[in-house]
Amino acid sequence: MKEIVVGKDRVAVGDLIGKGGEGNVFSLPGLSGQAAKVYDVALRAKREEKVRAMVREGLASQTNLIAFPRDIITDIRGNFLGFVMRLVSGYRPVHELYGPKSRLVHFQKSDYRFVIRAALNLARAVGSVHQTGCVIGDLNHSGVLVSPDATVALIDADSFQFRRDGITYPCVVGVPDFTPPELHGVNLESVERIAAHDHFGLAIAVFQLLFMGRHPYAGRYSGPDISIGESIAQNRFAFSVKRRLDTRTNPPPGALTLDLFPETVSGAFERAFGLMPAMRPSALDWVDALHKLEGALSRCARVKTHYYPSRAKDCVWCALAAKNNFDMFPDWSAVDIGIQTDRLGTEEAIREILAFRFPATLDFLPRPATAPPRKGSSTVRKAKRDEWARFLGGLLLMAGAVVVFFLAAPLWFVWLGLGIWGSTLVFDNKGHERRFLKAYEDADEQVQRGLDGFMRRVGLIEVVKVRSDLDATIAAYGSIDAKLAQELTKLRATREARQLAAYLDRFSIRQAKIAGIGPAKTATLVSFGVETAADVTRSMLLRIPGFGSATAGKLMDWRRRYETEFRYDPNPNAQDIAAEKALRAKFASDKAKLEATIRSGLQTLRAAKPLVDTMPARARGDVGLLRALDERSKVEQDLKLLGVPIPRSKVALKMGPLSQGNTPASAQEAVGAVTPSAGIGTGAQQVPTCSRCGGAMVVRSGKYGRFWGCLSYPRCRGTRQI
């Protein structure tokens, strides 16, 4: 076909730009911004009256969001061929926006705000259709196009239900996975569509946009496997929170959930997929709900392109990426922009941080304000009297056992019982020991609480946490280059697998022509994460409701056809360069963030140093801490009088998870450092107790270097190696 007639003018026909089930769409070089839809011969007579009525009504002039018929086209003999409509150029099908993999190709720079804006514009477009008096009827993803600026256009407008001069021109088609429950099983050619039917299809499209391609009725039903169409007909909204017991259906694994969204959105979906068609939100209702969602987004602190509903506790996209190793909205700017790091400056900062010392625990634990009584407490004096009484009583019983043995030896059970009883009283002193050891444990815990309270009161807890967190950050910084090398090695070792996956990702499941896999099954596949041939695996397919061995076999055959066409290229290519560049950029970004954290932490420590230096002196005047130390000192004196070894004190500065050992090797390796000098605190050794007397120890210097020496020297000469 070279020429057509538009009105009275002959117009040259350009290239074929689209092909559908009813006909073909051609460009019109002589009519800028317009295209021609030419029906298949068998359909021309059926479509002519309706299209002419739409042109006479002037629908195309009422809105620029819908490709309504603008003019009639005929051949040179005057025979009806089709119509002229707005040329929708530069737009992509909406499923390429909400499909995670296709979005990275066709809408690479879009984030979740863009997706919400497209959903909002879709609602506006549907509302504009209703303002013309039309009903879409067959609203589905194939009739919705999205531009690079999130503008939405509706095509296939000639199928809309339309009324003129008392005549209704119906919409006679429908896609099962967009058809509302009340129309399932009904002959669509005999049904007059209403706005509520469109409201259902609109809610499906909005849901698929917000939930990244998931269909609201594709889930795991607790009964026998059912199709999406059957699930819709039975009102089994898979994501429903309010009707979960009734639907007996759960969302697919890895999907967002309804409770992550504000009530204006979650409530709208509950009404849209509820039991009352009249309660479905209108296009205007969705415009309002989506406007509110736009204003209720949070930005991820880790990935700047991640925007998520504020109702979620944390970034949902980071959580999903951690589970399936696929980022829905990657930060491409990290790949495009060279990120500068400061190795030398960071190493200097690390040295200063590792040199930062908190005072030893003993510096915070001054000597008790009062010396304990030399004779011990009244409790220990009573315990010693009781001990003597038990000892003498035990001796008398043992003597009685000897007397009975000589006078009445056959009565063995009497003298044996007296002997055992007496020996128990003489030799078993553990009861007193346990009681006083428990008293020491309680007193030691009270000292720890006093120390913790003091640290909170003076603001030292926050400084300690910063120091503890810095150890983990320094360790991560010290290992990041080695991790990058490991990832690069892994990247180069998986070239063939990545090439195959990239090749298979070119073949969308939506474009596949597979017997028995229609639109509803395709929607189910996409809802369960099967978007391209690369996603097709037998184990994955057999986990999807309604997909048995036979259907899985057809899909596997479809994938294998493309696998046999794949040819591995061993030479480095653009894909390899891009992958390595992205990996290096990611690690550079992570490294820059770690450096910033280290520098910021160092500034905090510098500002806190005057406070830290005065802490021991302030602790020596803390009444609560001194009172706790007095009580523990009394119990220690009691234990000494009883001859019971004093247990090791568990009191320590709460320095976080790294307080019980040395600075991690990776943190030291970051600057080639050695273990710092001893002293209680993050990055230092824990203060030991003396093996001789159980008392505390301090660092001392001698002929052969530094060592731990007992605090009670010269009375006690216990030592330990550092």
XYZ file of C-alpha atoms in Angstrom:
722
model
C 0.000 0.000 0.000
C 1.555 3.244 -1.205
C -1.270 5.768 -0.932
C -4.441 6.327 1.080
C -7.085 9.013 1.021
C -7.599 11.187 4.089
C -10.692 13.305 3.536
C -10.184 14.436 -0.061
C -6.378 14.335 -0.021
C -4.124 11.578 -1.158
C -1.436 10.801 1.411
C 1.650 8.662 1.001
C 1.948 5.731 3.380
C 5.248 5.349 5.230
C 6.845 2.499 7.149
C 5.046 -0.179 9.113
C 5.443 0.837 12.761
C 3.117 -1.584 14.494
C 1.194 -4.786 13.998
C -1.713 -6.032 16.066
C -4.551 -8.525 16.066
C -6.865 -6.216 14.088
C -4.518 -4.634 11.566
C -1.347 -2.657 10.956
C -0.170 0.847 11.872
C 1.824 2.929 9.366
C 3.651 6.207 9.608
C 2.394 9.126 7.467
C 5.369 11.234 6.327
C 3.041 13.903 4.925
C 1.081 14.286 8.195
C 3.449 15.192 11.012
C 2.665 13.578 14.356
C -0.011 11.273 12.934
C -0.265 7.600 11.985
C -2.714 5.424 10.082
C -4.346 2.262 11.402
C -5.454 0.003 8.545
C -7.790 -2.833 9.551
C -7.495 -6.342 8.214
C -9.936 -6.866 5.343
C -12.240 -9.146 7.364
C -12.772 -6.496 10.064
C -13.320 -3.350 8.012
C -17.090 -3.701 7.640
C -17.503 -4.446 11.376
C -15.472 -1.433 12.503
C -16.546 1.221 9.962
C -19.759 2.491 11.570
C -18.220 2.836 15.046
C -15.072 4.598 13.778
C -17.074 7.053 11.656
C -19.239 7.866 14.698
C -16.125 8.525 16.813
C -14.700 10.848 14.157
C -18.003 12.763 13.895
C -18.065 13.124 17.696
C -14.642 14.813 17.590
C -13.230 12.763 20.470
C -9.645 13.286 19.275
C -9.926 17.018 19.907
C -11.096 16.551 23.521
C -7.871 15.075 24.912
C -4.306 14.474 23.794
C -3.830 11.543 26.184
C -5.737 9.053 24.032
C -5.153 8.052 20.402
C -8.804 8.490 19.320
C -9.691 8.241 15.588
C -9.144 11.687 14.069
C -10.018 11.173 10.376
C -11.344 8.362 8.176
C -8.997 6.830 5.619
C -10.100 5.099 2.427
C -8.493 3.727 -0.665
C -8.635 5.699 -3.937
C -12.012 4.078 -4.705
C -13.545 5.307 -1.441
C -13.547 1.977 0.369
C -13.113 2.226 4.158
C -9.665 1.178 5.391
C -9.309 2.581 8.897
C -8.485 5.901 10.522
C -5.824 8.503 11.243
C -4.798 8.959 14.864
C -2.167 10.662 16.953
C 1.295 9.143 16.459
C 2.472 8.037 19.881
C 6.233 8.220 19.357
C 8.998 7.505 21.859
C 6.663 5.699 24.262
C 7.112 2.165 25.615
C 4.511 -0.386 26.804
C 3.804 0.053 30.501
C 4.955 -3.478 31.335
C 8.479 -2.455 30.300
C 8.382 0.077 33.131
C 7.104 -2.192 35.896
C 9.087 -5.248 34.735
C 12.332 -5.111 36.797
C 14.659 -6.288 34.013
C 12.999 -4.441 31.142
C 12.990 -1.235 33.211
C 16.794 -1.365 33.472
C 16.901 -1.375 29.663
C 14.138 1.023 28.636
C 13.782 3.236 31.745
C 17.297 2.998 33.129
C 17.320 6.306 34.990
C 13.868 5.946 36.555
C 13.365 5.549 40.290
C 10.261 4.713 42.320
C 9.072 8.321 42.142
C 8.970 7.964 38.350
C 6.891 4.773 38.681
C 4.393 6.500 40.970
C 4.198 9.484 38.606
C 3.445 7.138 35.693
C 0.690 5.468 37.746
C -0.749 8.882 38.569
C -0.700 9.896 34.886
C -2.390 6.613 33.966
C -5.208 7.445 36.378
C -5.509 10.891 34.771
C -5.683 9.323 31.298
C -8.445 6.924 32.358
C -10.313 9.824 33.951
C -10.088 11.787 30.690
C -11.634 8.836 28.813
C -14.575 8.811 31.196
C -15.012 12.570 30.754
C -15.610 11.976 27.024
C -18.433 9.579 27.886
C -16.479 6.512 26.761
C -15.694 3.379 28.747
C -12.426 1.615 27.947
C -13.810 -1.838 28.622
C -10.631 -3.721 27.716
C -8.167 -1.807 29.882
C -4.917 -3.795 29.998
C -1.165 -3.283 29.849
C -0.930 -3.601 26.057
C -3.005 -0.456 25.585
C -0.964 1.736 27.951
C 2.229 3.453 26.801
C 4.697 5.444 28.916
C 7.127 8.131 27.737
C 10.610 8.922 29.134
C 9.059 11.723 31.208
C 6.365 9.425 32.726
C 3.604 10.815 30.482
C 1.004 8.156 29.662
C -0.905 7.614 26.428
C -3.754 5.167 25.758
C -3.986 3.422 22.403
C -6.506 1.045 20.778
C -9.140 3.686 21.487
C -11.305 2.381 18.631
C -12.176 -0.597 20.864
C -13.586 1.654 23.630
C -17.308 1.473 24.365
C -18.893 4.581 22.831
C -22.413 5.987 22.610
C -23.764 8.407 19.977
C -27.314 9.299 18.888
C -28.783 6.680 21.219
C -26.610 3.907 19.765
C -24.086 2.082 21.941
C -20.986 0.743 20.245
C -19.719 -1.873 22.700
C -16.288 -3.115 23.644
C -16.473 -6.785 22.728
C -13.051 -7.972 23.952
C -11.290 -8.402 27.278
C -8.157 -9.861 28.849
C -8.945 -12.368 31.646
C -6.329 -11.043 34.083
C -7.837 -7.503 33.825
C -11.528 -8.497 33.720
C -13.487 -7.823 36.943
C -15.053 -10.744 38.862
C -18.624 -9.945 37.800
C -17.749 -10.293 34.108
C -15.922 -13.623 34.284
C -17.937 -16.283 32.473
C -20.082 -13.624 30.736
C -20.292 -13.065 26.965
C -18.595 -9.667 26.649
C -20.311 -8.884 23.333
C -23.635 -8.699 25.174
C -22.448 -6.607 28.137
C -22.694 -2.840 28.398
C -19.570 -1.750 30.245
C -19.670 0.766 33.088
C -16.987 2.908 34.737
C -16.716 0.450 37.656
C -15.376 -2.161 35.223
C -12.630 0.240 34.154
C -11.918 1.030 37.802
C -11.005 -2.632 38.321
C -8.623 -2.670 35.343
C -7.093 0.631 36.451
C -6.454 -0.769 39.937
C -4.746 -3.820 38.377
C -2.438 -1.583 36.312
C -1.635 0.704 39.271
C -0.942 -2.338 41.450
C 1.438 -3.823 38.893
C 3.304 -0.524 38.715
C 3.646 -0.078 42.474
C 4.417 -3.756 43.131
C 6.999 -4.173 40.340
C 4.990 -6.349 37.964
C 3.211 -8.521 40.536
C -0.409 -9.274 39.715
C -2.746 -8.724 42.694
C -4.425 -12.109 42.174
C -1.265 -14.158 41.574
C -0.378 -15.827 44.853
C -0.318 -19.114 46.718
C -3.848 -20.383 47.364
C -4.142 -22.881 50.227
C -6.467 -25.061 48.133
C -5.965 -26.646 44.696
C -3.997 -24.644 42.122
C -6.157 -22.073 40.332
C -5.476 -19.659 37.490
C -5.439 -15.883 37.830
C -8.826 -15.755 36.076
C -10.297 -18.215 38.579
C -8.731 -16.302 41.453
C -10.345 -13.075 40.211
C -13.719 -14.760 39.714
C -13.531 -16.071 43.310
C -12.410 -12.687 44.740
C -9.113 -14.050 46.094
C -7.026 -10.878 46.300
C -3.652 -12.421 47.199
C -2.292 -9.360 49.028
C -5.387 -8.571 51.097
C -4.828 -7.901 54.777
C -8.464 -7.400 55.765
C -9.795 -10.523 53.994
C -6.799 -12.840 54.406
C -8.851 -15.542 56.139
C -11.453 -15.434 53.356
C -9.050 -15.374 50.413
C -6.805 -18.135 51.844
C -4.130 -16.782 49.524
C -0.662 -15.376 50.252
C 1.500 -13.100 48.065
C 4.359 -14.616 46.044
C 7.728 -14.814 47.826
C 9.881 -11.702 47.587
C 6.941 -9.377 46.845
C 6.170 -6.086 48.561
C 3.266 -6.280 50.987
C 0.229 -4.061 51.330
C 1.077 -2.962 54.873
C 4.162 -1.109 53.601
C 1.942 1.528 52.011
C -0.048 4.353 53.611
C -3.694 3.697 54.384
C -4.835 5.865 51.469
C -3.161 3.405 49.080
C -3.648 0.089 50.902
C -7.290 0.957 51.619
C -7.856 1.853 47.955
C -6.550 -1.562 46.868
C -8.717 -3.335 49.449
C -11.802 -1.574 48.042
C -10.765 -2.071 44.414
C -10.364 -5.820 44.899
C -13.107 -6.243 47.463
C -16.602 -7.666 47.120
C -18.497 -4.496 46.155
C -17.890 -3.130 42.612
C -19.507 0.188 43.503
C -16.825 0.794 46.151
C -13.911 0.639 43.701
C -11.857 3.852 43.681
C -12.381 6.053 40.650
C -9.621 7.534 38.524
C -9.893 10.747 40.563
C -9.580 8.749 43.806
C -6.362 7.183 42.518
C -4.967 10.581 41.540
C -5.502 11.739 45.132
C -4.086 8.539 46.713
C -1.004 8.542 44.492
C -0.375 12.240 45.140
C -0.299 11.406 48.857
C 2.027 8.461 48.245
C 4.427 10.787 46.404
C 4.610 12.907 49.537
C 5.070 9.900 51.827
C 8.351 8.552 50.479
C 11.656 8.203 52.303
C 15.081 8.271 50.689
C 17.533 5.492 51.468
C 20.645 6.537 53.366
C 22.719 3.888 51.579
C 21.591 4.085 47.925
C 20.506 7.552 46.838
C 18.256 6.224 44.028
C 16.163 4.211 46.481
C 12.882 5.893 47.399
C 10.413 3.795 49.375
C 7.133 4.238 51.303
C 7.851 5.937 54.612
C 5.603 3.474 56.405
C 8.254 0.782 55.836
C 10.794 0.601 58.657
C 13.758 0.506 56.291
C 14.560 0.591 52.582
C 12.520 -2.155 50.894
C 14.730 -2.101 47.782
C 17.905 -2.755 49.782
C 16.129 -5.620 51.547
C 15.032 -7.175 48.236
C 18.497 -6.700 46.715
C 20.044 -8.512 49.674
C 17.693 -11.472 49.137
C 17.885 -11.935 45.372
C 21.071 -10.029 44.429
C 19.123 -7.784 42.045
C 18.783 -4.035 42.592
C 15.417 -2.712 41.393
C 16.693 0.872 41.210
C 20.502 0.870 40.944
C 22.529 4.041 41.359
C 23.992 4.461 37.868
C 25.681 7.719 38.816
C 28.188 5.698 40.842
C 29.277 4.118 37.548
C 29.411 7.348 35.589
C 31.243 9.541 38.078
C 34.852 9.009 39.163
C 34.904 8.778 42.955
C 38.049 10.097 44.646
C 39.395 8.500 47.818
C 42.047 9.751 50.252
C 44.196 6.785 51.317
C 47.009 8.697 53.016
C 44.689 11.014 54.903
C 42.556 8.084 56.035
C 45.590 6.118 57.248
C 46.676 9.102 59.341
C 43.176 9.309 60.800
C 43.225 5.587 61.625
C 46.568 5.914 63.441
C 45.173 8.723 65.550
C 42.008 6.760 66.298
C 43.941 3.638 67.352
C 46.139 5.813 69.569
C 43.074 7.251 71.307
C 42.996 5.764 74.802
C 40.219 5.501 77.295
C 41.457 5.399 80.895
C 41.782 1.946 82.452
C 38.874 0.630 84.481
C 40.878 1.021 87.695
C 41.187 4.740 86.991
C 37.407 4.930 87.256
C 37.309 2.856 90.435
C 38.877 4.895 93.231
C 39.669 3.361 96.577
C 36.633 3.033 98.879
C 35.822 6.110 100.900
C 35.963 4.171 104.180
C 38.077 1.202 105.178
C 36.096 -1.959 106.002
C 36.059 -3.153 109.655
C 39.160 -5.273 110.339
C 37.031 -7.852 112.099
C 34.601 -7.964 109.235
C 30.849 -7.429 109.257
C 28.465 -8.717 111.911
C 27.352 -11.282 109.357
C 30.811 -12.780 108.995
C 31.354 -12.739 112.772
C 28.117 -14.665 113.255
C 29.138 -17.012 110.444
C 32.445 -17.744 112.188
C 30.633 -18.407 115.508
C 28.255 -20.743 113.717
C 31.203 -22.423 112.064
C 32.828 -23.115 115.477
C 29.541 -24.398 116.841
C 29.158 -26.737 113.867
C 32.765 -27.900 114.301
C 32.358 -28.699 118.026
C 28.981 -30.341 117.446
C 30.484 -32.448 114.713
C 33.335 -33.577 117.003
C 30.852 -34.592 119.726
C 28.801 -36.618 117.232
C 31.903 -38.350 115.925
C 32.990 -39.137 119.512
C 29.526 -40.558 120.206
C 29.830 -42.750 117.126
C 33.104 -44.173 118.514
C 31.484 -44.885 121.924
C 28.499 -46.676 120.343
C 30.857 -48.693 118.128
C 32.706 -50.075 121.204
C 29.611 -50.602 123.379
C 27.135 -51.864 120.768
C 28.928 -52.787 117.564
C 25.931 -54.679 116.083
C 23.997 -51.409 116.050
C 26.049 -50.328 113.014
C 23.382 -48.111 111.577
C 23.459 -45.941 114.734
C 27.209 -45.367 115.015
C 27.616 -45.067 111.230
C 24.877 -42.413 111.011
C 26.392 -40.452 113.902
C 29.804 -40.587 112.243
C 28.547 -39.348 108.889
C 26.514 -36.606 110.495
C 29.452 -35.445 112.586
C 31.922 -35.478 109.688
C 29.514 -33.429 107.584
C 29.376 -30.753 110.306
C 33.165 -30.726 110.680
C 34.284 -30.723 107.064
C 31.452 -29.125 105.018
C 31.913 -25.334 105.095
C 30.702 -24.697 101.514
C 27.357 -23.304 102.626
C 28.966 -20.199 104.116
C 31.279 -19.832 101.167
C 28.446 -19.888 98.627
C 26.494 -17.285 100.580
C 29.413 -14.851 100.779
C 30.479 -15.481 97.171
C 26.919 -14.627 96.113
C 27.146 -11.448 98.221
C 30.382 -10.543 96.398
C 28.775 -11.171 92.994
C 25.856 -8.894 93.922
C 28.210 -6.179 95.192
C 30.341 -6.439 92.039
C 27.233 -6.037 89.868
C 26.282 -2.987 91.925
C 29.704 -1.470 91.199
C 29.176 -2.137 87.481
C 25.783 -0.410 87.626
C 27.376 2.507 89.457
C 30.085 2.795 86.794
C 27.534 2.544 83.969
C 25.392 5.210 85.603
C 28.378 7.509 85.978
C 29.303 7.051 82.312
C 25.756 7.874 81.239
C 25.600 10.954 83.434
C 28.801 12.432 82.038
C 28.035 11.531 78.399
C 30.816 8.982 77.983
C 28.569 6.196 76.669
C 28.128 7.974 73.312
C 31.868 8.498 72.922
C 32.572 4.851 73.737
C 30.026 3.737 71.128
C 31.662 5.935 68.492
C 35.043 4.403 69.320
C 33.625 0.875 69.175
C 31.886 1.517 65.846
C 35.101 2.952 64.446
C 36.919 -0.341 65.056
C 34.396 -2.116 62.835
C 34.659 0.619 60.206
C 38.460 0.493 60.223
C 38.357 -3.289 59.885
C 36.031 -2.993 56.889
C 38.274 -0.350 55.352
C 41.337 -2.527 55.784
C 39.728 -5.452 53.938
C 37.890 -3.629 51.147
C 40.728 -3.802 48.580
C 41.087 -7.558 49.118
C 37.341 -8.005 48.712
C 37.413 -6.025 45.472
C 40.167 -8.291 44.160
C 38.092 -11.347 45.067
C 35.022 -9.964 43.310
C 37.019 -9.082 40.196
C 38.404 -12.620 40.092
C 34.896 -14.009 40.436
C 33.625 -11.640 37.754
C 36.261 -12.785 35.266
C 35.634 -16.446 36.098
C 31.924 -16.134 35.305
C 32.178 -14.420 31.909
C 30.480 -17.196 29.970
C 27.607 -17.560 32.457
C 27.056 -13.801 32.466
C 27.152 -13.628 28.691
C 24.566 -16.406 28.471
C 22.327 -14.722 31.063
C 22.576 -11.390 29.222
C 21.740 -13.115 25.947
C 18.722 -14.936 27.432
C 17.514 -11.704 29.046
C 16.842 -10.376 25.526
C 13.875 -12.743 25.212
C 10.895 -11.583 27.237
C 8.328 -14.081 28.460
C 5.641 -11.612 27.338
C 6.803 -11.909 23.726
C 7.043 -15.719 23.780
C 4.728 -17.768 21.599
C 4.302 -20.971 23.611
C 1.299 -23.257 23.326
C -0.777 -23.149 26.509
C 0.948 -20.027 27.881
C -1.587 -17.238 27.458
C -1.804 -13.760 29.045
C -3.011 -15.077 32.425
C -0.213 -17.632 32.777
C 2.282 -15.029 31.585
C 1.084 -12.650 34.320
C 1.537 -15.462 36.859
C 5.075 -16.145 35.624
C 6.030 -12.474 35.890
C 4.453 -12.258 39.356
C 6.701 -15.086 40.515
C 9.873 -13.527 39.072
C 10.061 -15.182 35.637
C 10.468 -12.239 33.271
C 12.891 -13.494 30.602
C 14.340 -16.762 29.298
C 17.211 -16.350 31.772
C 14.733 -16.752 34.658
C 13.314 -20.036 33.334
C 14.523 -23.002 35.383
C 12.630 -26.193 36.104
C 12.946 -25.805 39.886
C 11.603 -22.253 39.682
C 8.668 -23.216 37.442
C 7.580 -26.164 39.592
C 7.266 -23.814 42.596
C 4.718 -21.648 40.775
C 1.040 -22.534 41.327
C -0.553 -24.057 38.221
C 2.739 -25.006 36.550
C 3.297 -28.758 36.391
C 5.874 -30.830 34.582
C 4.177 -30.554 31.180
C 3.970 -26.752 31.211
C 7.452 -26.466 32.686
C 8.741 -28.682 29.881
C 7.331 -26.336 27.235
C 9.023 -23.360 28.839
C 12.307 -25.216 29.208
C 12.170 -26.139 25.499
C 11.605 -22.453 24.713
C 14.675 -21.483 26.731
C 16.806 -24.257 25.203
C 16.069 -22.988 21.698
C 17.841 -19.750 22.548
C 20.595 -21.492 24.491
C 21.533 -23.468 21.371
C 21.810 -20.193 19.433
C 24.153 -18.636 22.010
C 27.810 -18.298 21.066
C 30.364 -17.502 23.751
C 32.790 -14.692 22.940
C 36.056 -15.242 24.869
C 37.332 -11.768 23.998
C 36.708 -8.866 26.386
C 33.690 -6.893 25.238
C 31.622 -3.884 26.218
C 29.629 -5.943 28.701
C 32.800 -6.978 30.545
C 34.074 -3.404 30.634
C 30.730 -2.136 31.953
C 30.498 -4.892 34.574
C 34.032 -4.267 35.855
C 33.490 -0.514 35.819
C 30.288 -0.908 37.821
C 31.995 -3.196 40.341
C 34.977 -0.872 40.796
C 32.636 2.103 41.141
C 30.598 0.307 43.793
C 33.684 -0.471 45.853
C 35.028 3.056 45.344
C 31.723 4.414 46.609
C 31.794 2.063 49.617
C 35.401 3.019 50.334
C 34.604 6.735 50.166
C 31.736 6.216 52.618
C 34.025 4.350 55.021
C 36.630 7.122 54.782
C 33.981 9.731 55.514
C 32.820 7.730 58.556
C 36.397 7.413 59.835
C 37.075 11.150 59.456
C 33.783 12.050 61.099
C 34.460 9.653 63.979
C 37.913 11.103 64.509
C 36.443 14.590 64.841
C 34.042 13.258 67.478
C 36.906 11.686 69.436
C 38.994 14.860 69.240
C 36.111 16.893 70.600
C 35.549 14.363 73.397
C 39.209 14.045 74.511
C 39.074 16.820 77.169
C 36.008 15.142 78.630
C 37.646 11.688 78.603
C 40.816 13.000 80.292
C 38.836 14.393 83.229
C 36.694 11.293 83.740
C 38.854 9.460 86.318
C 39.030 12.535 88.558
C 35.279 13.047 88.282
C 34.660 9.356 89.020
C 36.583 9.655 92.298
C 33.996 12.147 93.481
C 30.912 10.239 92.369
C 28.851 9.407 95.487
C 26.938 6.491 93.969
C 30.074 4.809 92.667
C 31.906 5.273 95.976
C 28.974 3.791 97.902
C 28.996 0.703 95.683
C 32.764 0.321 96.105
C 32.412 0.571 99.922
C 29.892 -2.273 99.921
C 32.083 -4.475 97.742
C 35.129 -3.720 99.929
C 33.251 -4.970 102.996
C 32.359 -8.236 101.267
C 36.002 -8.657 100.153
C 37.121 -8.261 103.801
C 34.570 -10.865 104.878
C 35.876 -13.334 102.287
C 39.459 -12.776 103.463
C 38.462 -13.454 107.084
C 36.731 -16.647 105.990
C 39.800 -17.690 104.011
C 37.841 -17.744 100.751
C 39.697 -16.543 97.593
C 38.261 -13.294 96.245
C 36.710 -13.905 92.798
C 37.810 -11.974 89.761
C 35.864 -8.741 89.364
C 33.741 -8.512 86.239
C 33.540 -4.726 86.313
C 34.684 -3.126 83.047
C 34.016 -0.116 80.883
C 31.262 -1.089 78.448
C 33.159 -0.674 75.197
C 30.868 -2.674 72.923
C 31.569 -5.961 71.153
C 35.323 -5.330 70.795
C 35.999 -4.516 74.443
C 37.126 -8.009 75.389
C 40.170 -8.260 73.119
C 42.618 -6.613 70.796
C 41.859 -4.401 67.863
C 41.009 -6.710 64.919
C 43.958 -7.591 62.702
C 42.232 -6.097 59.673
C 42.008 -2.764 61.461
C 45.708 -2.885 62.237
C 46.527 -3.946 58.690
C 44.741 -0.847 57.399
C 47.753 1.169 58.558
C 50.316 -1.538 59.268
C 49.951 -0.932 62.997
C 50.774 -3.210 65.922
C 48.643 -3.905 68.955
C 48.458 -0.711 71.036
C 49.799 -0.572 74.561
C 47.611 -2.195 77.129
C 44.786 -0.520 78.925
C 41.089 -1.073 79.284
C 39.118 0.194 76.323
C 38.265 -0.481 72.738
C 41.340 -1.596 70.866
C 43.230 -2.583 74.050
C 43.766 -5.703 76.121
C 41.461 -6.470 79.012
C 42.970 -5.907 82.498
C 43.719 -9.363 84.000
C 43.448 -10.355 87.644
C 46.333 -11.584 89.738
C 46.697 -15.376 89.760
C 47.968 -15.244 93.360
C 45.579 -12.983 95.225
C 42.798 -12.389 92.692
C 43.339 -8.633 92.799
C 43.646 -6.199 89.915
C 46.881 -5.685 87.951
C 48.596 -2.717 86.307
C 51.181 -2.344 83.527
C 54.724 -2.101 84.910
C 58.172 -1.806 83.312
C 61.190 -3.912 84.217
C 64.548 -5.155 82.993
C 62.974 -7.266 80.260
C 60.241 -4.864 79.165
C 56.612 -4.235 80.087
C 54.485 -6.710 82.056
C 51.368 -6.961 84.195
C 52.136 -6.602 87.921
C 49.817 -6.982 90.888
C 48.413 -3.722 92.229
C 49.194 -4.922 95.781
C 52.966 -5.153 95.125
C 55.178 -5.606 97.191
C 52.727 -7.474 99.434
C 51.820 -9.655 96.436
C 54.363 -10.303 93.677
C 52.014 -11.858 91.070
C 52.875 -11.095 87.426
C 51.555 -11.888 83.930
C 52.953 -11.383 80.463
C 51.417 -8.677 78.295
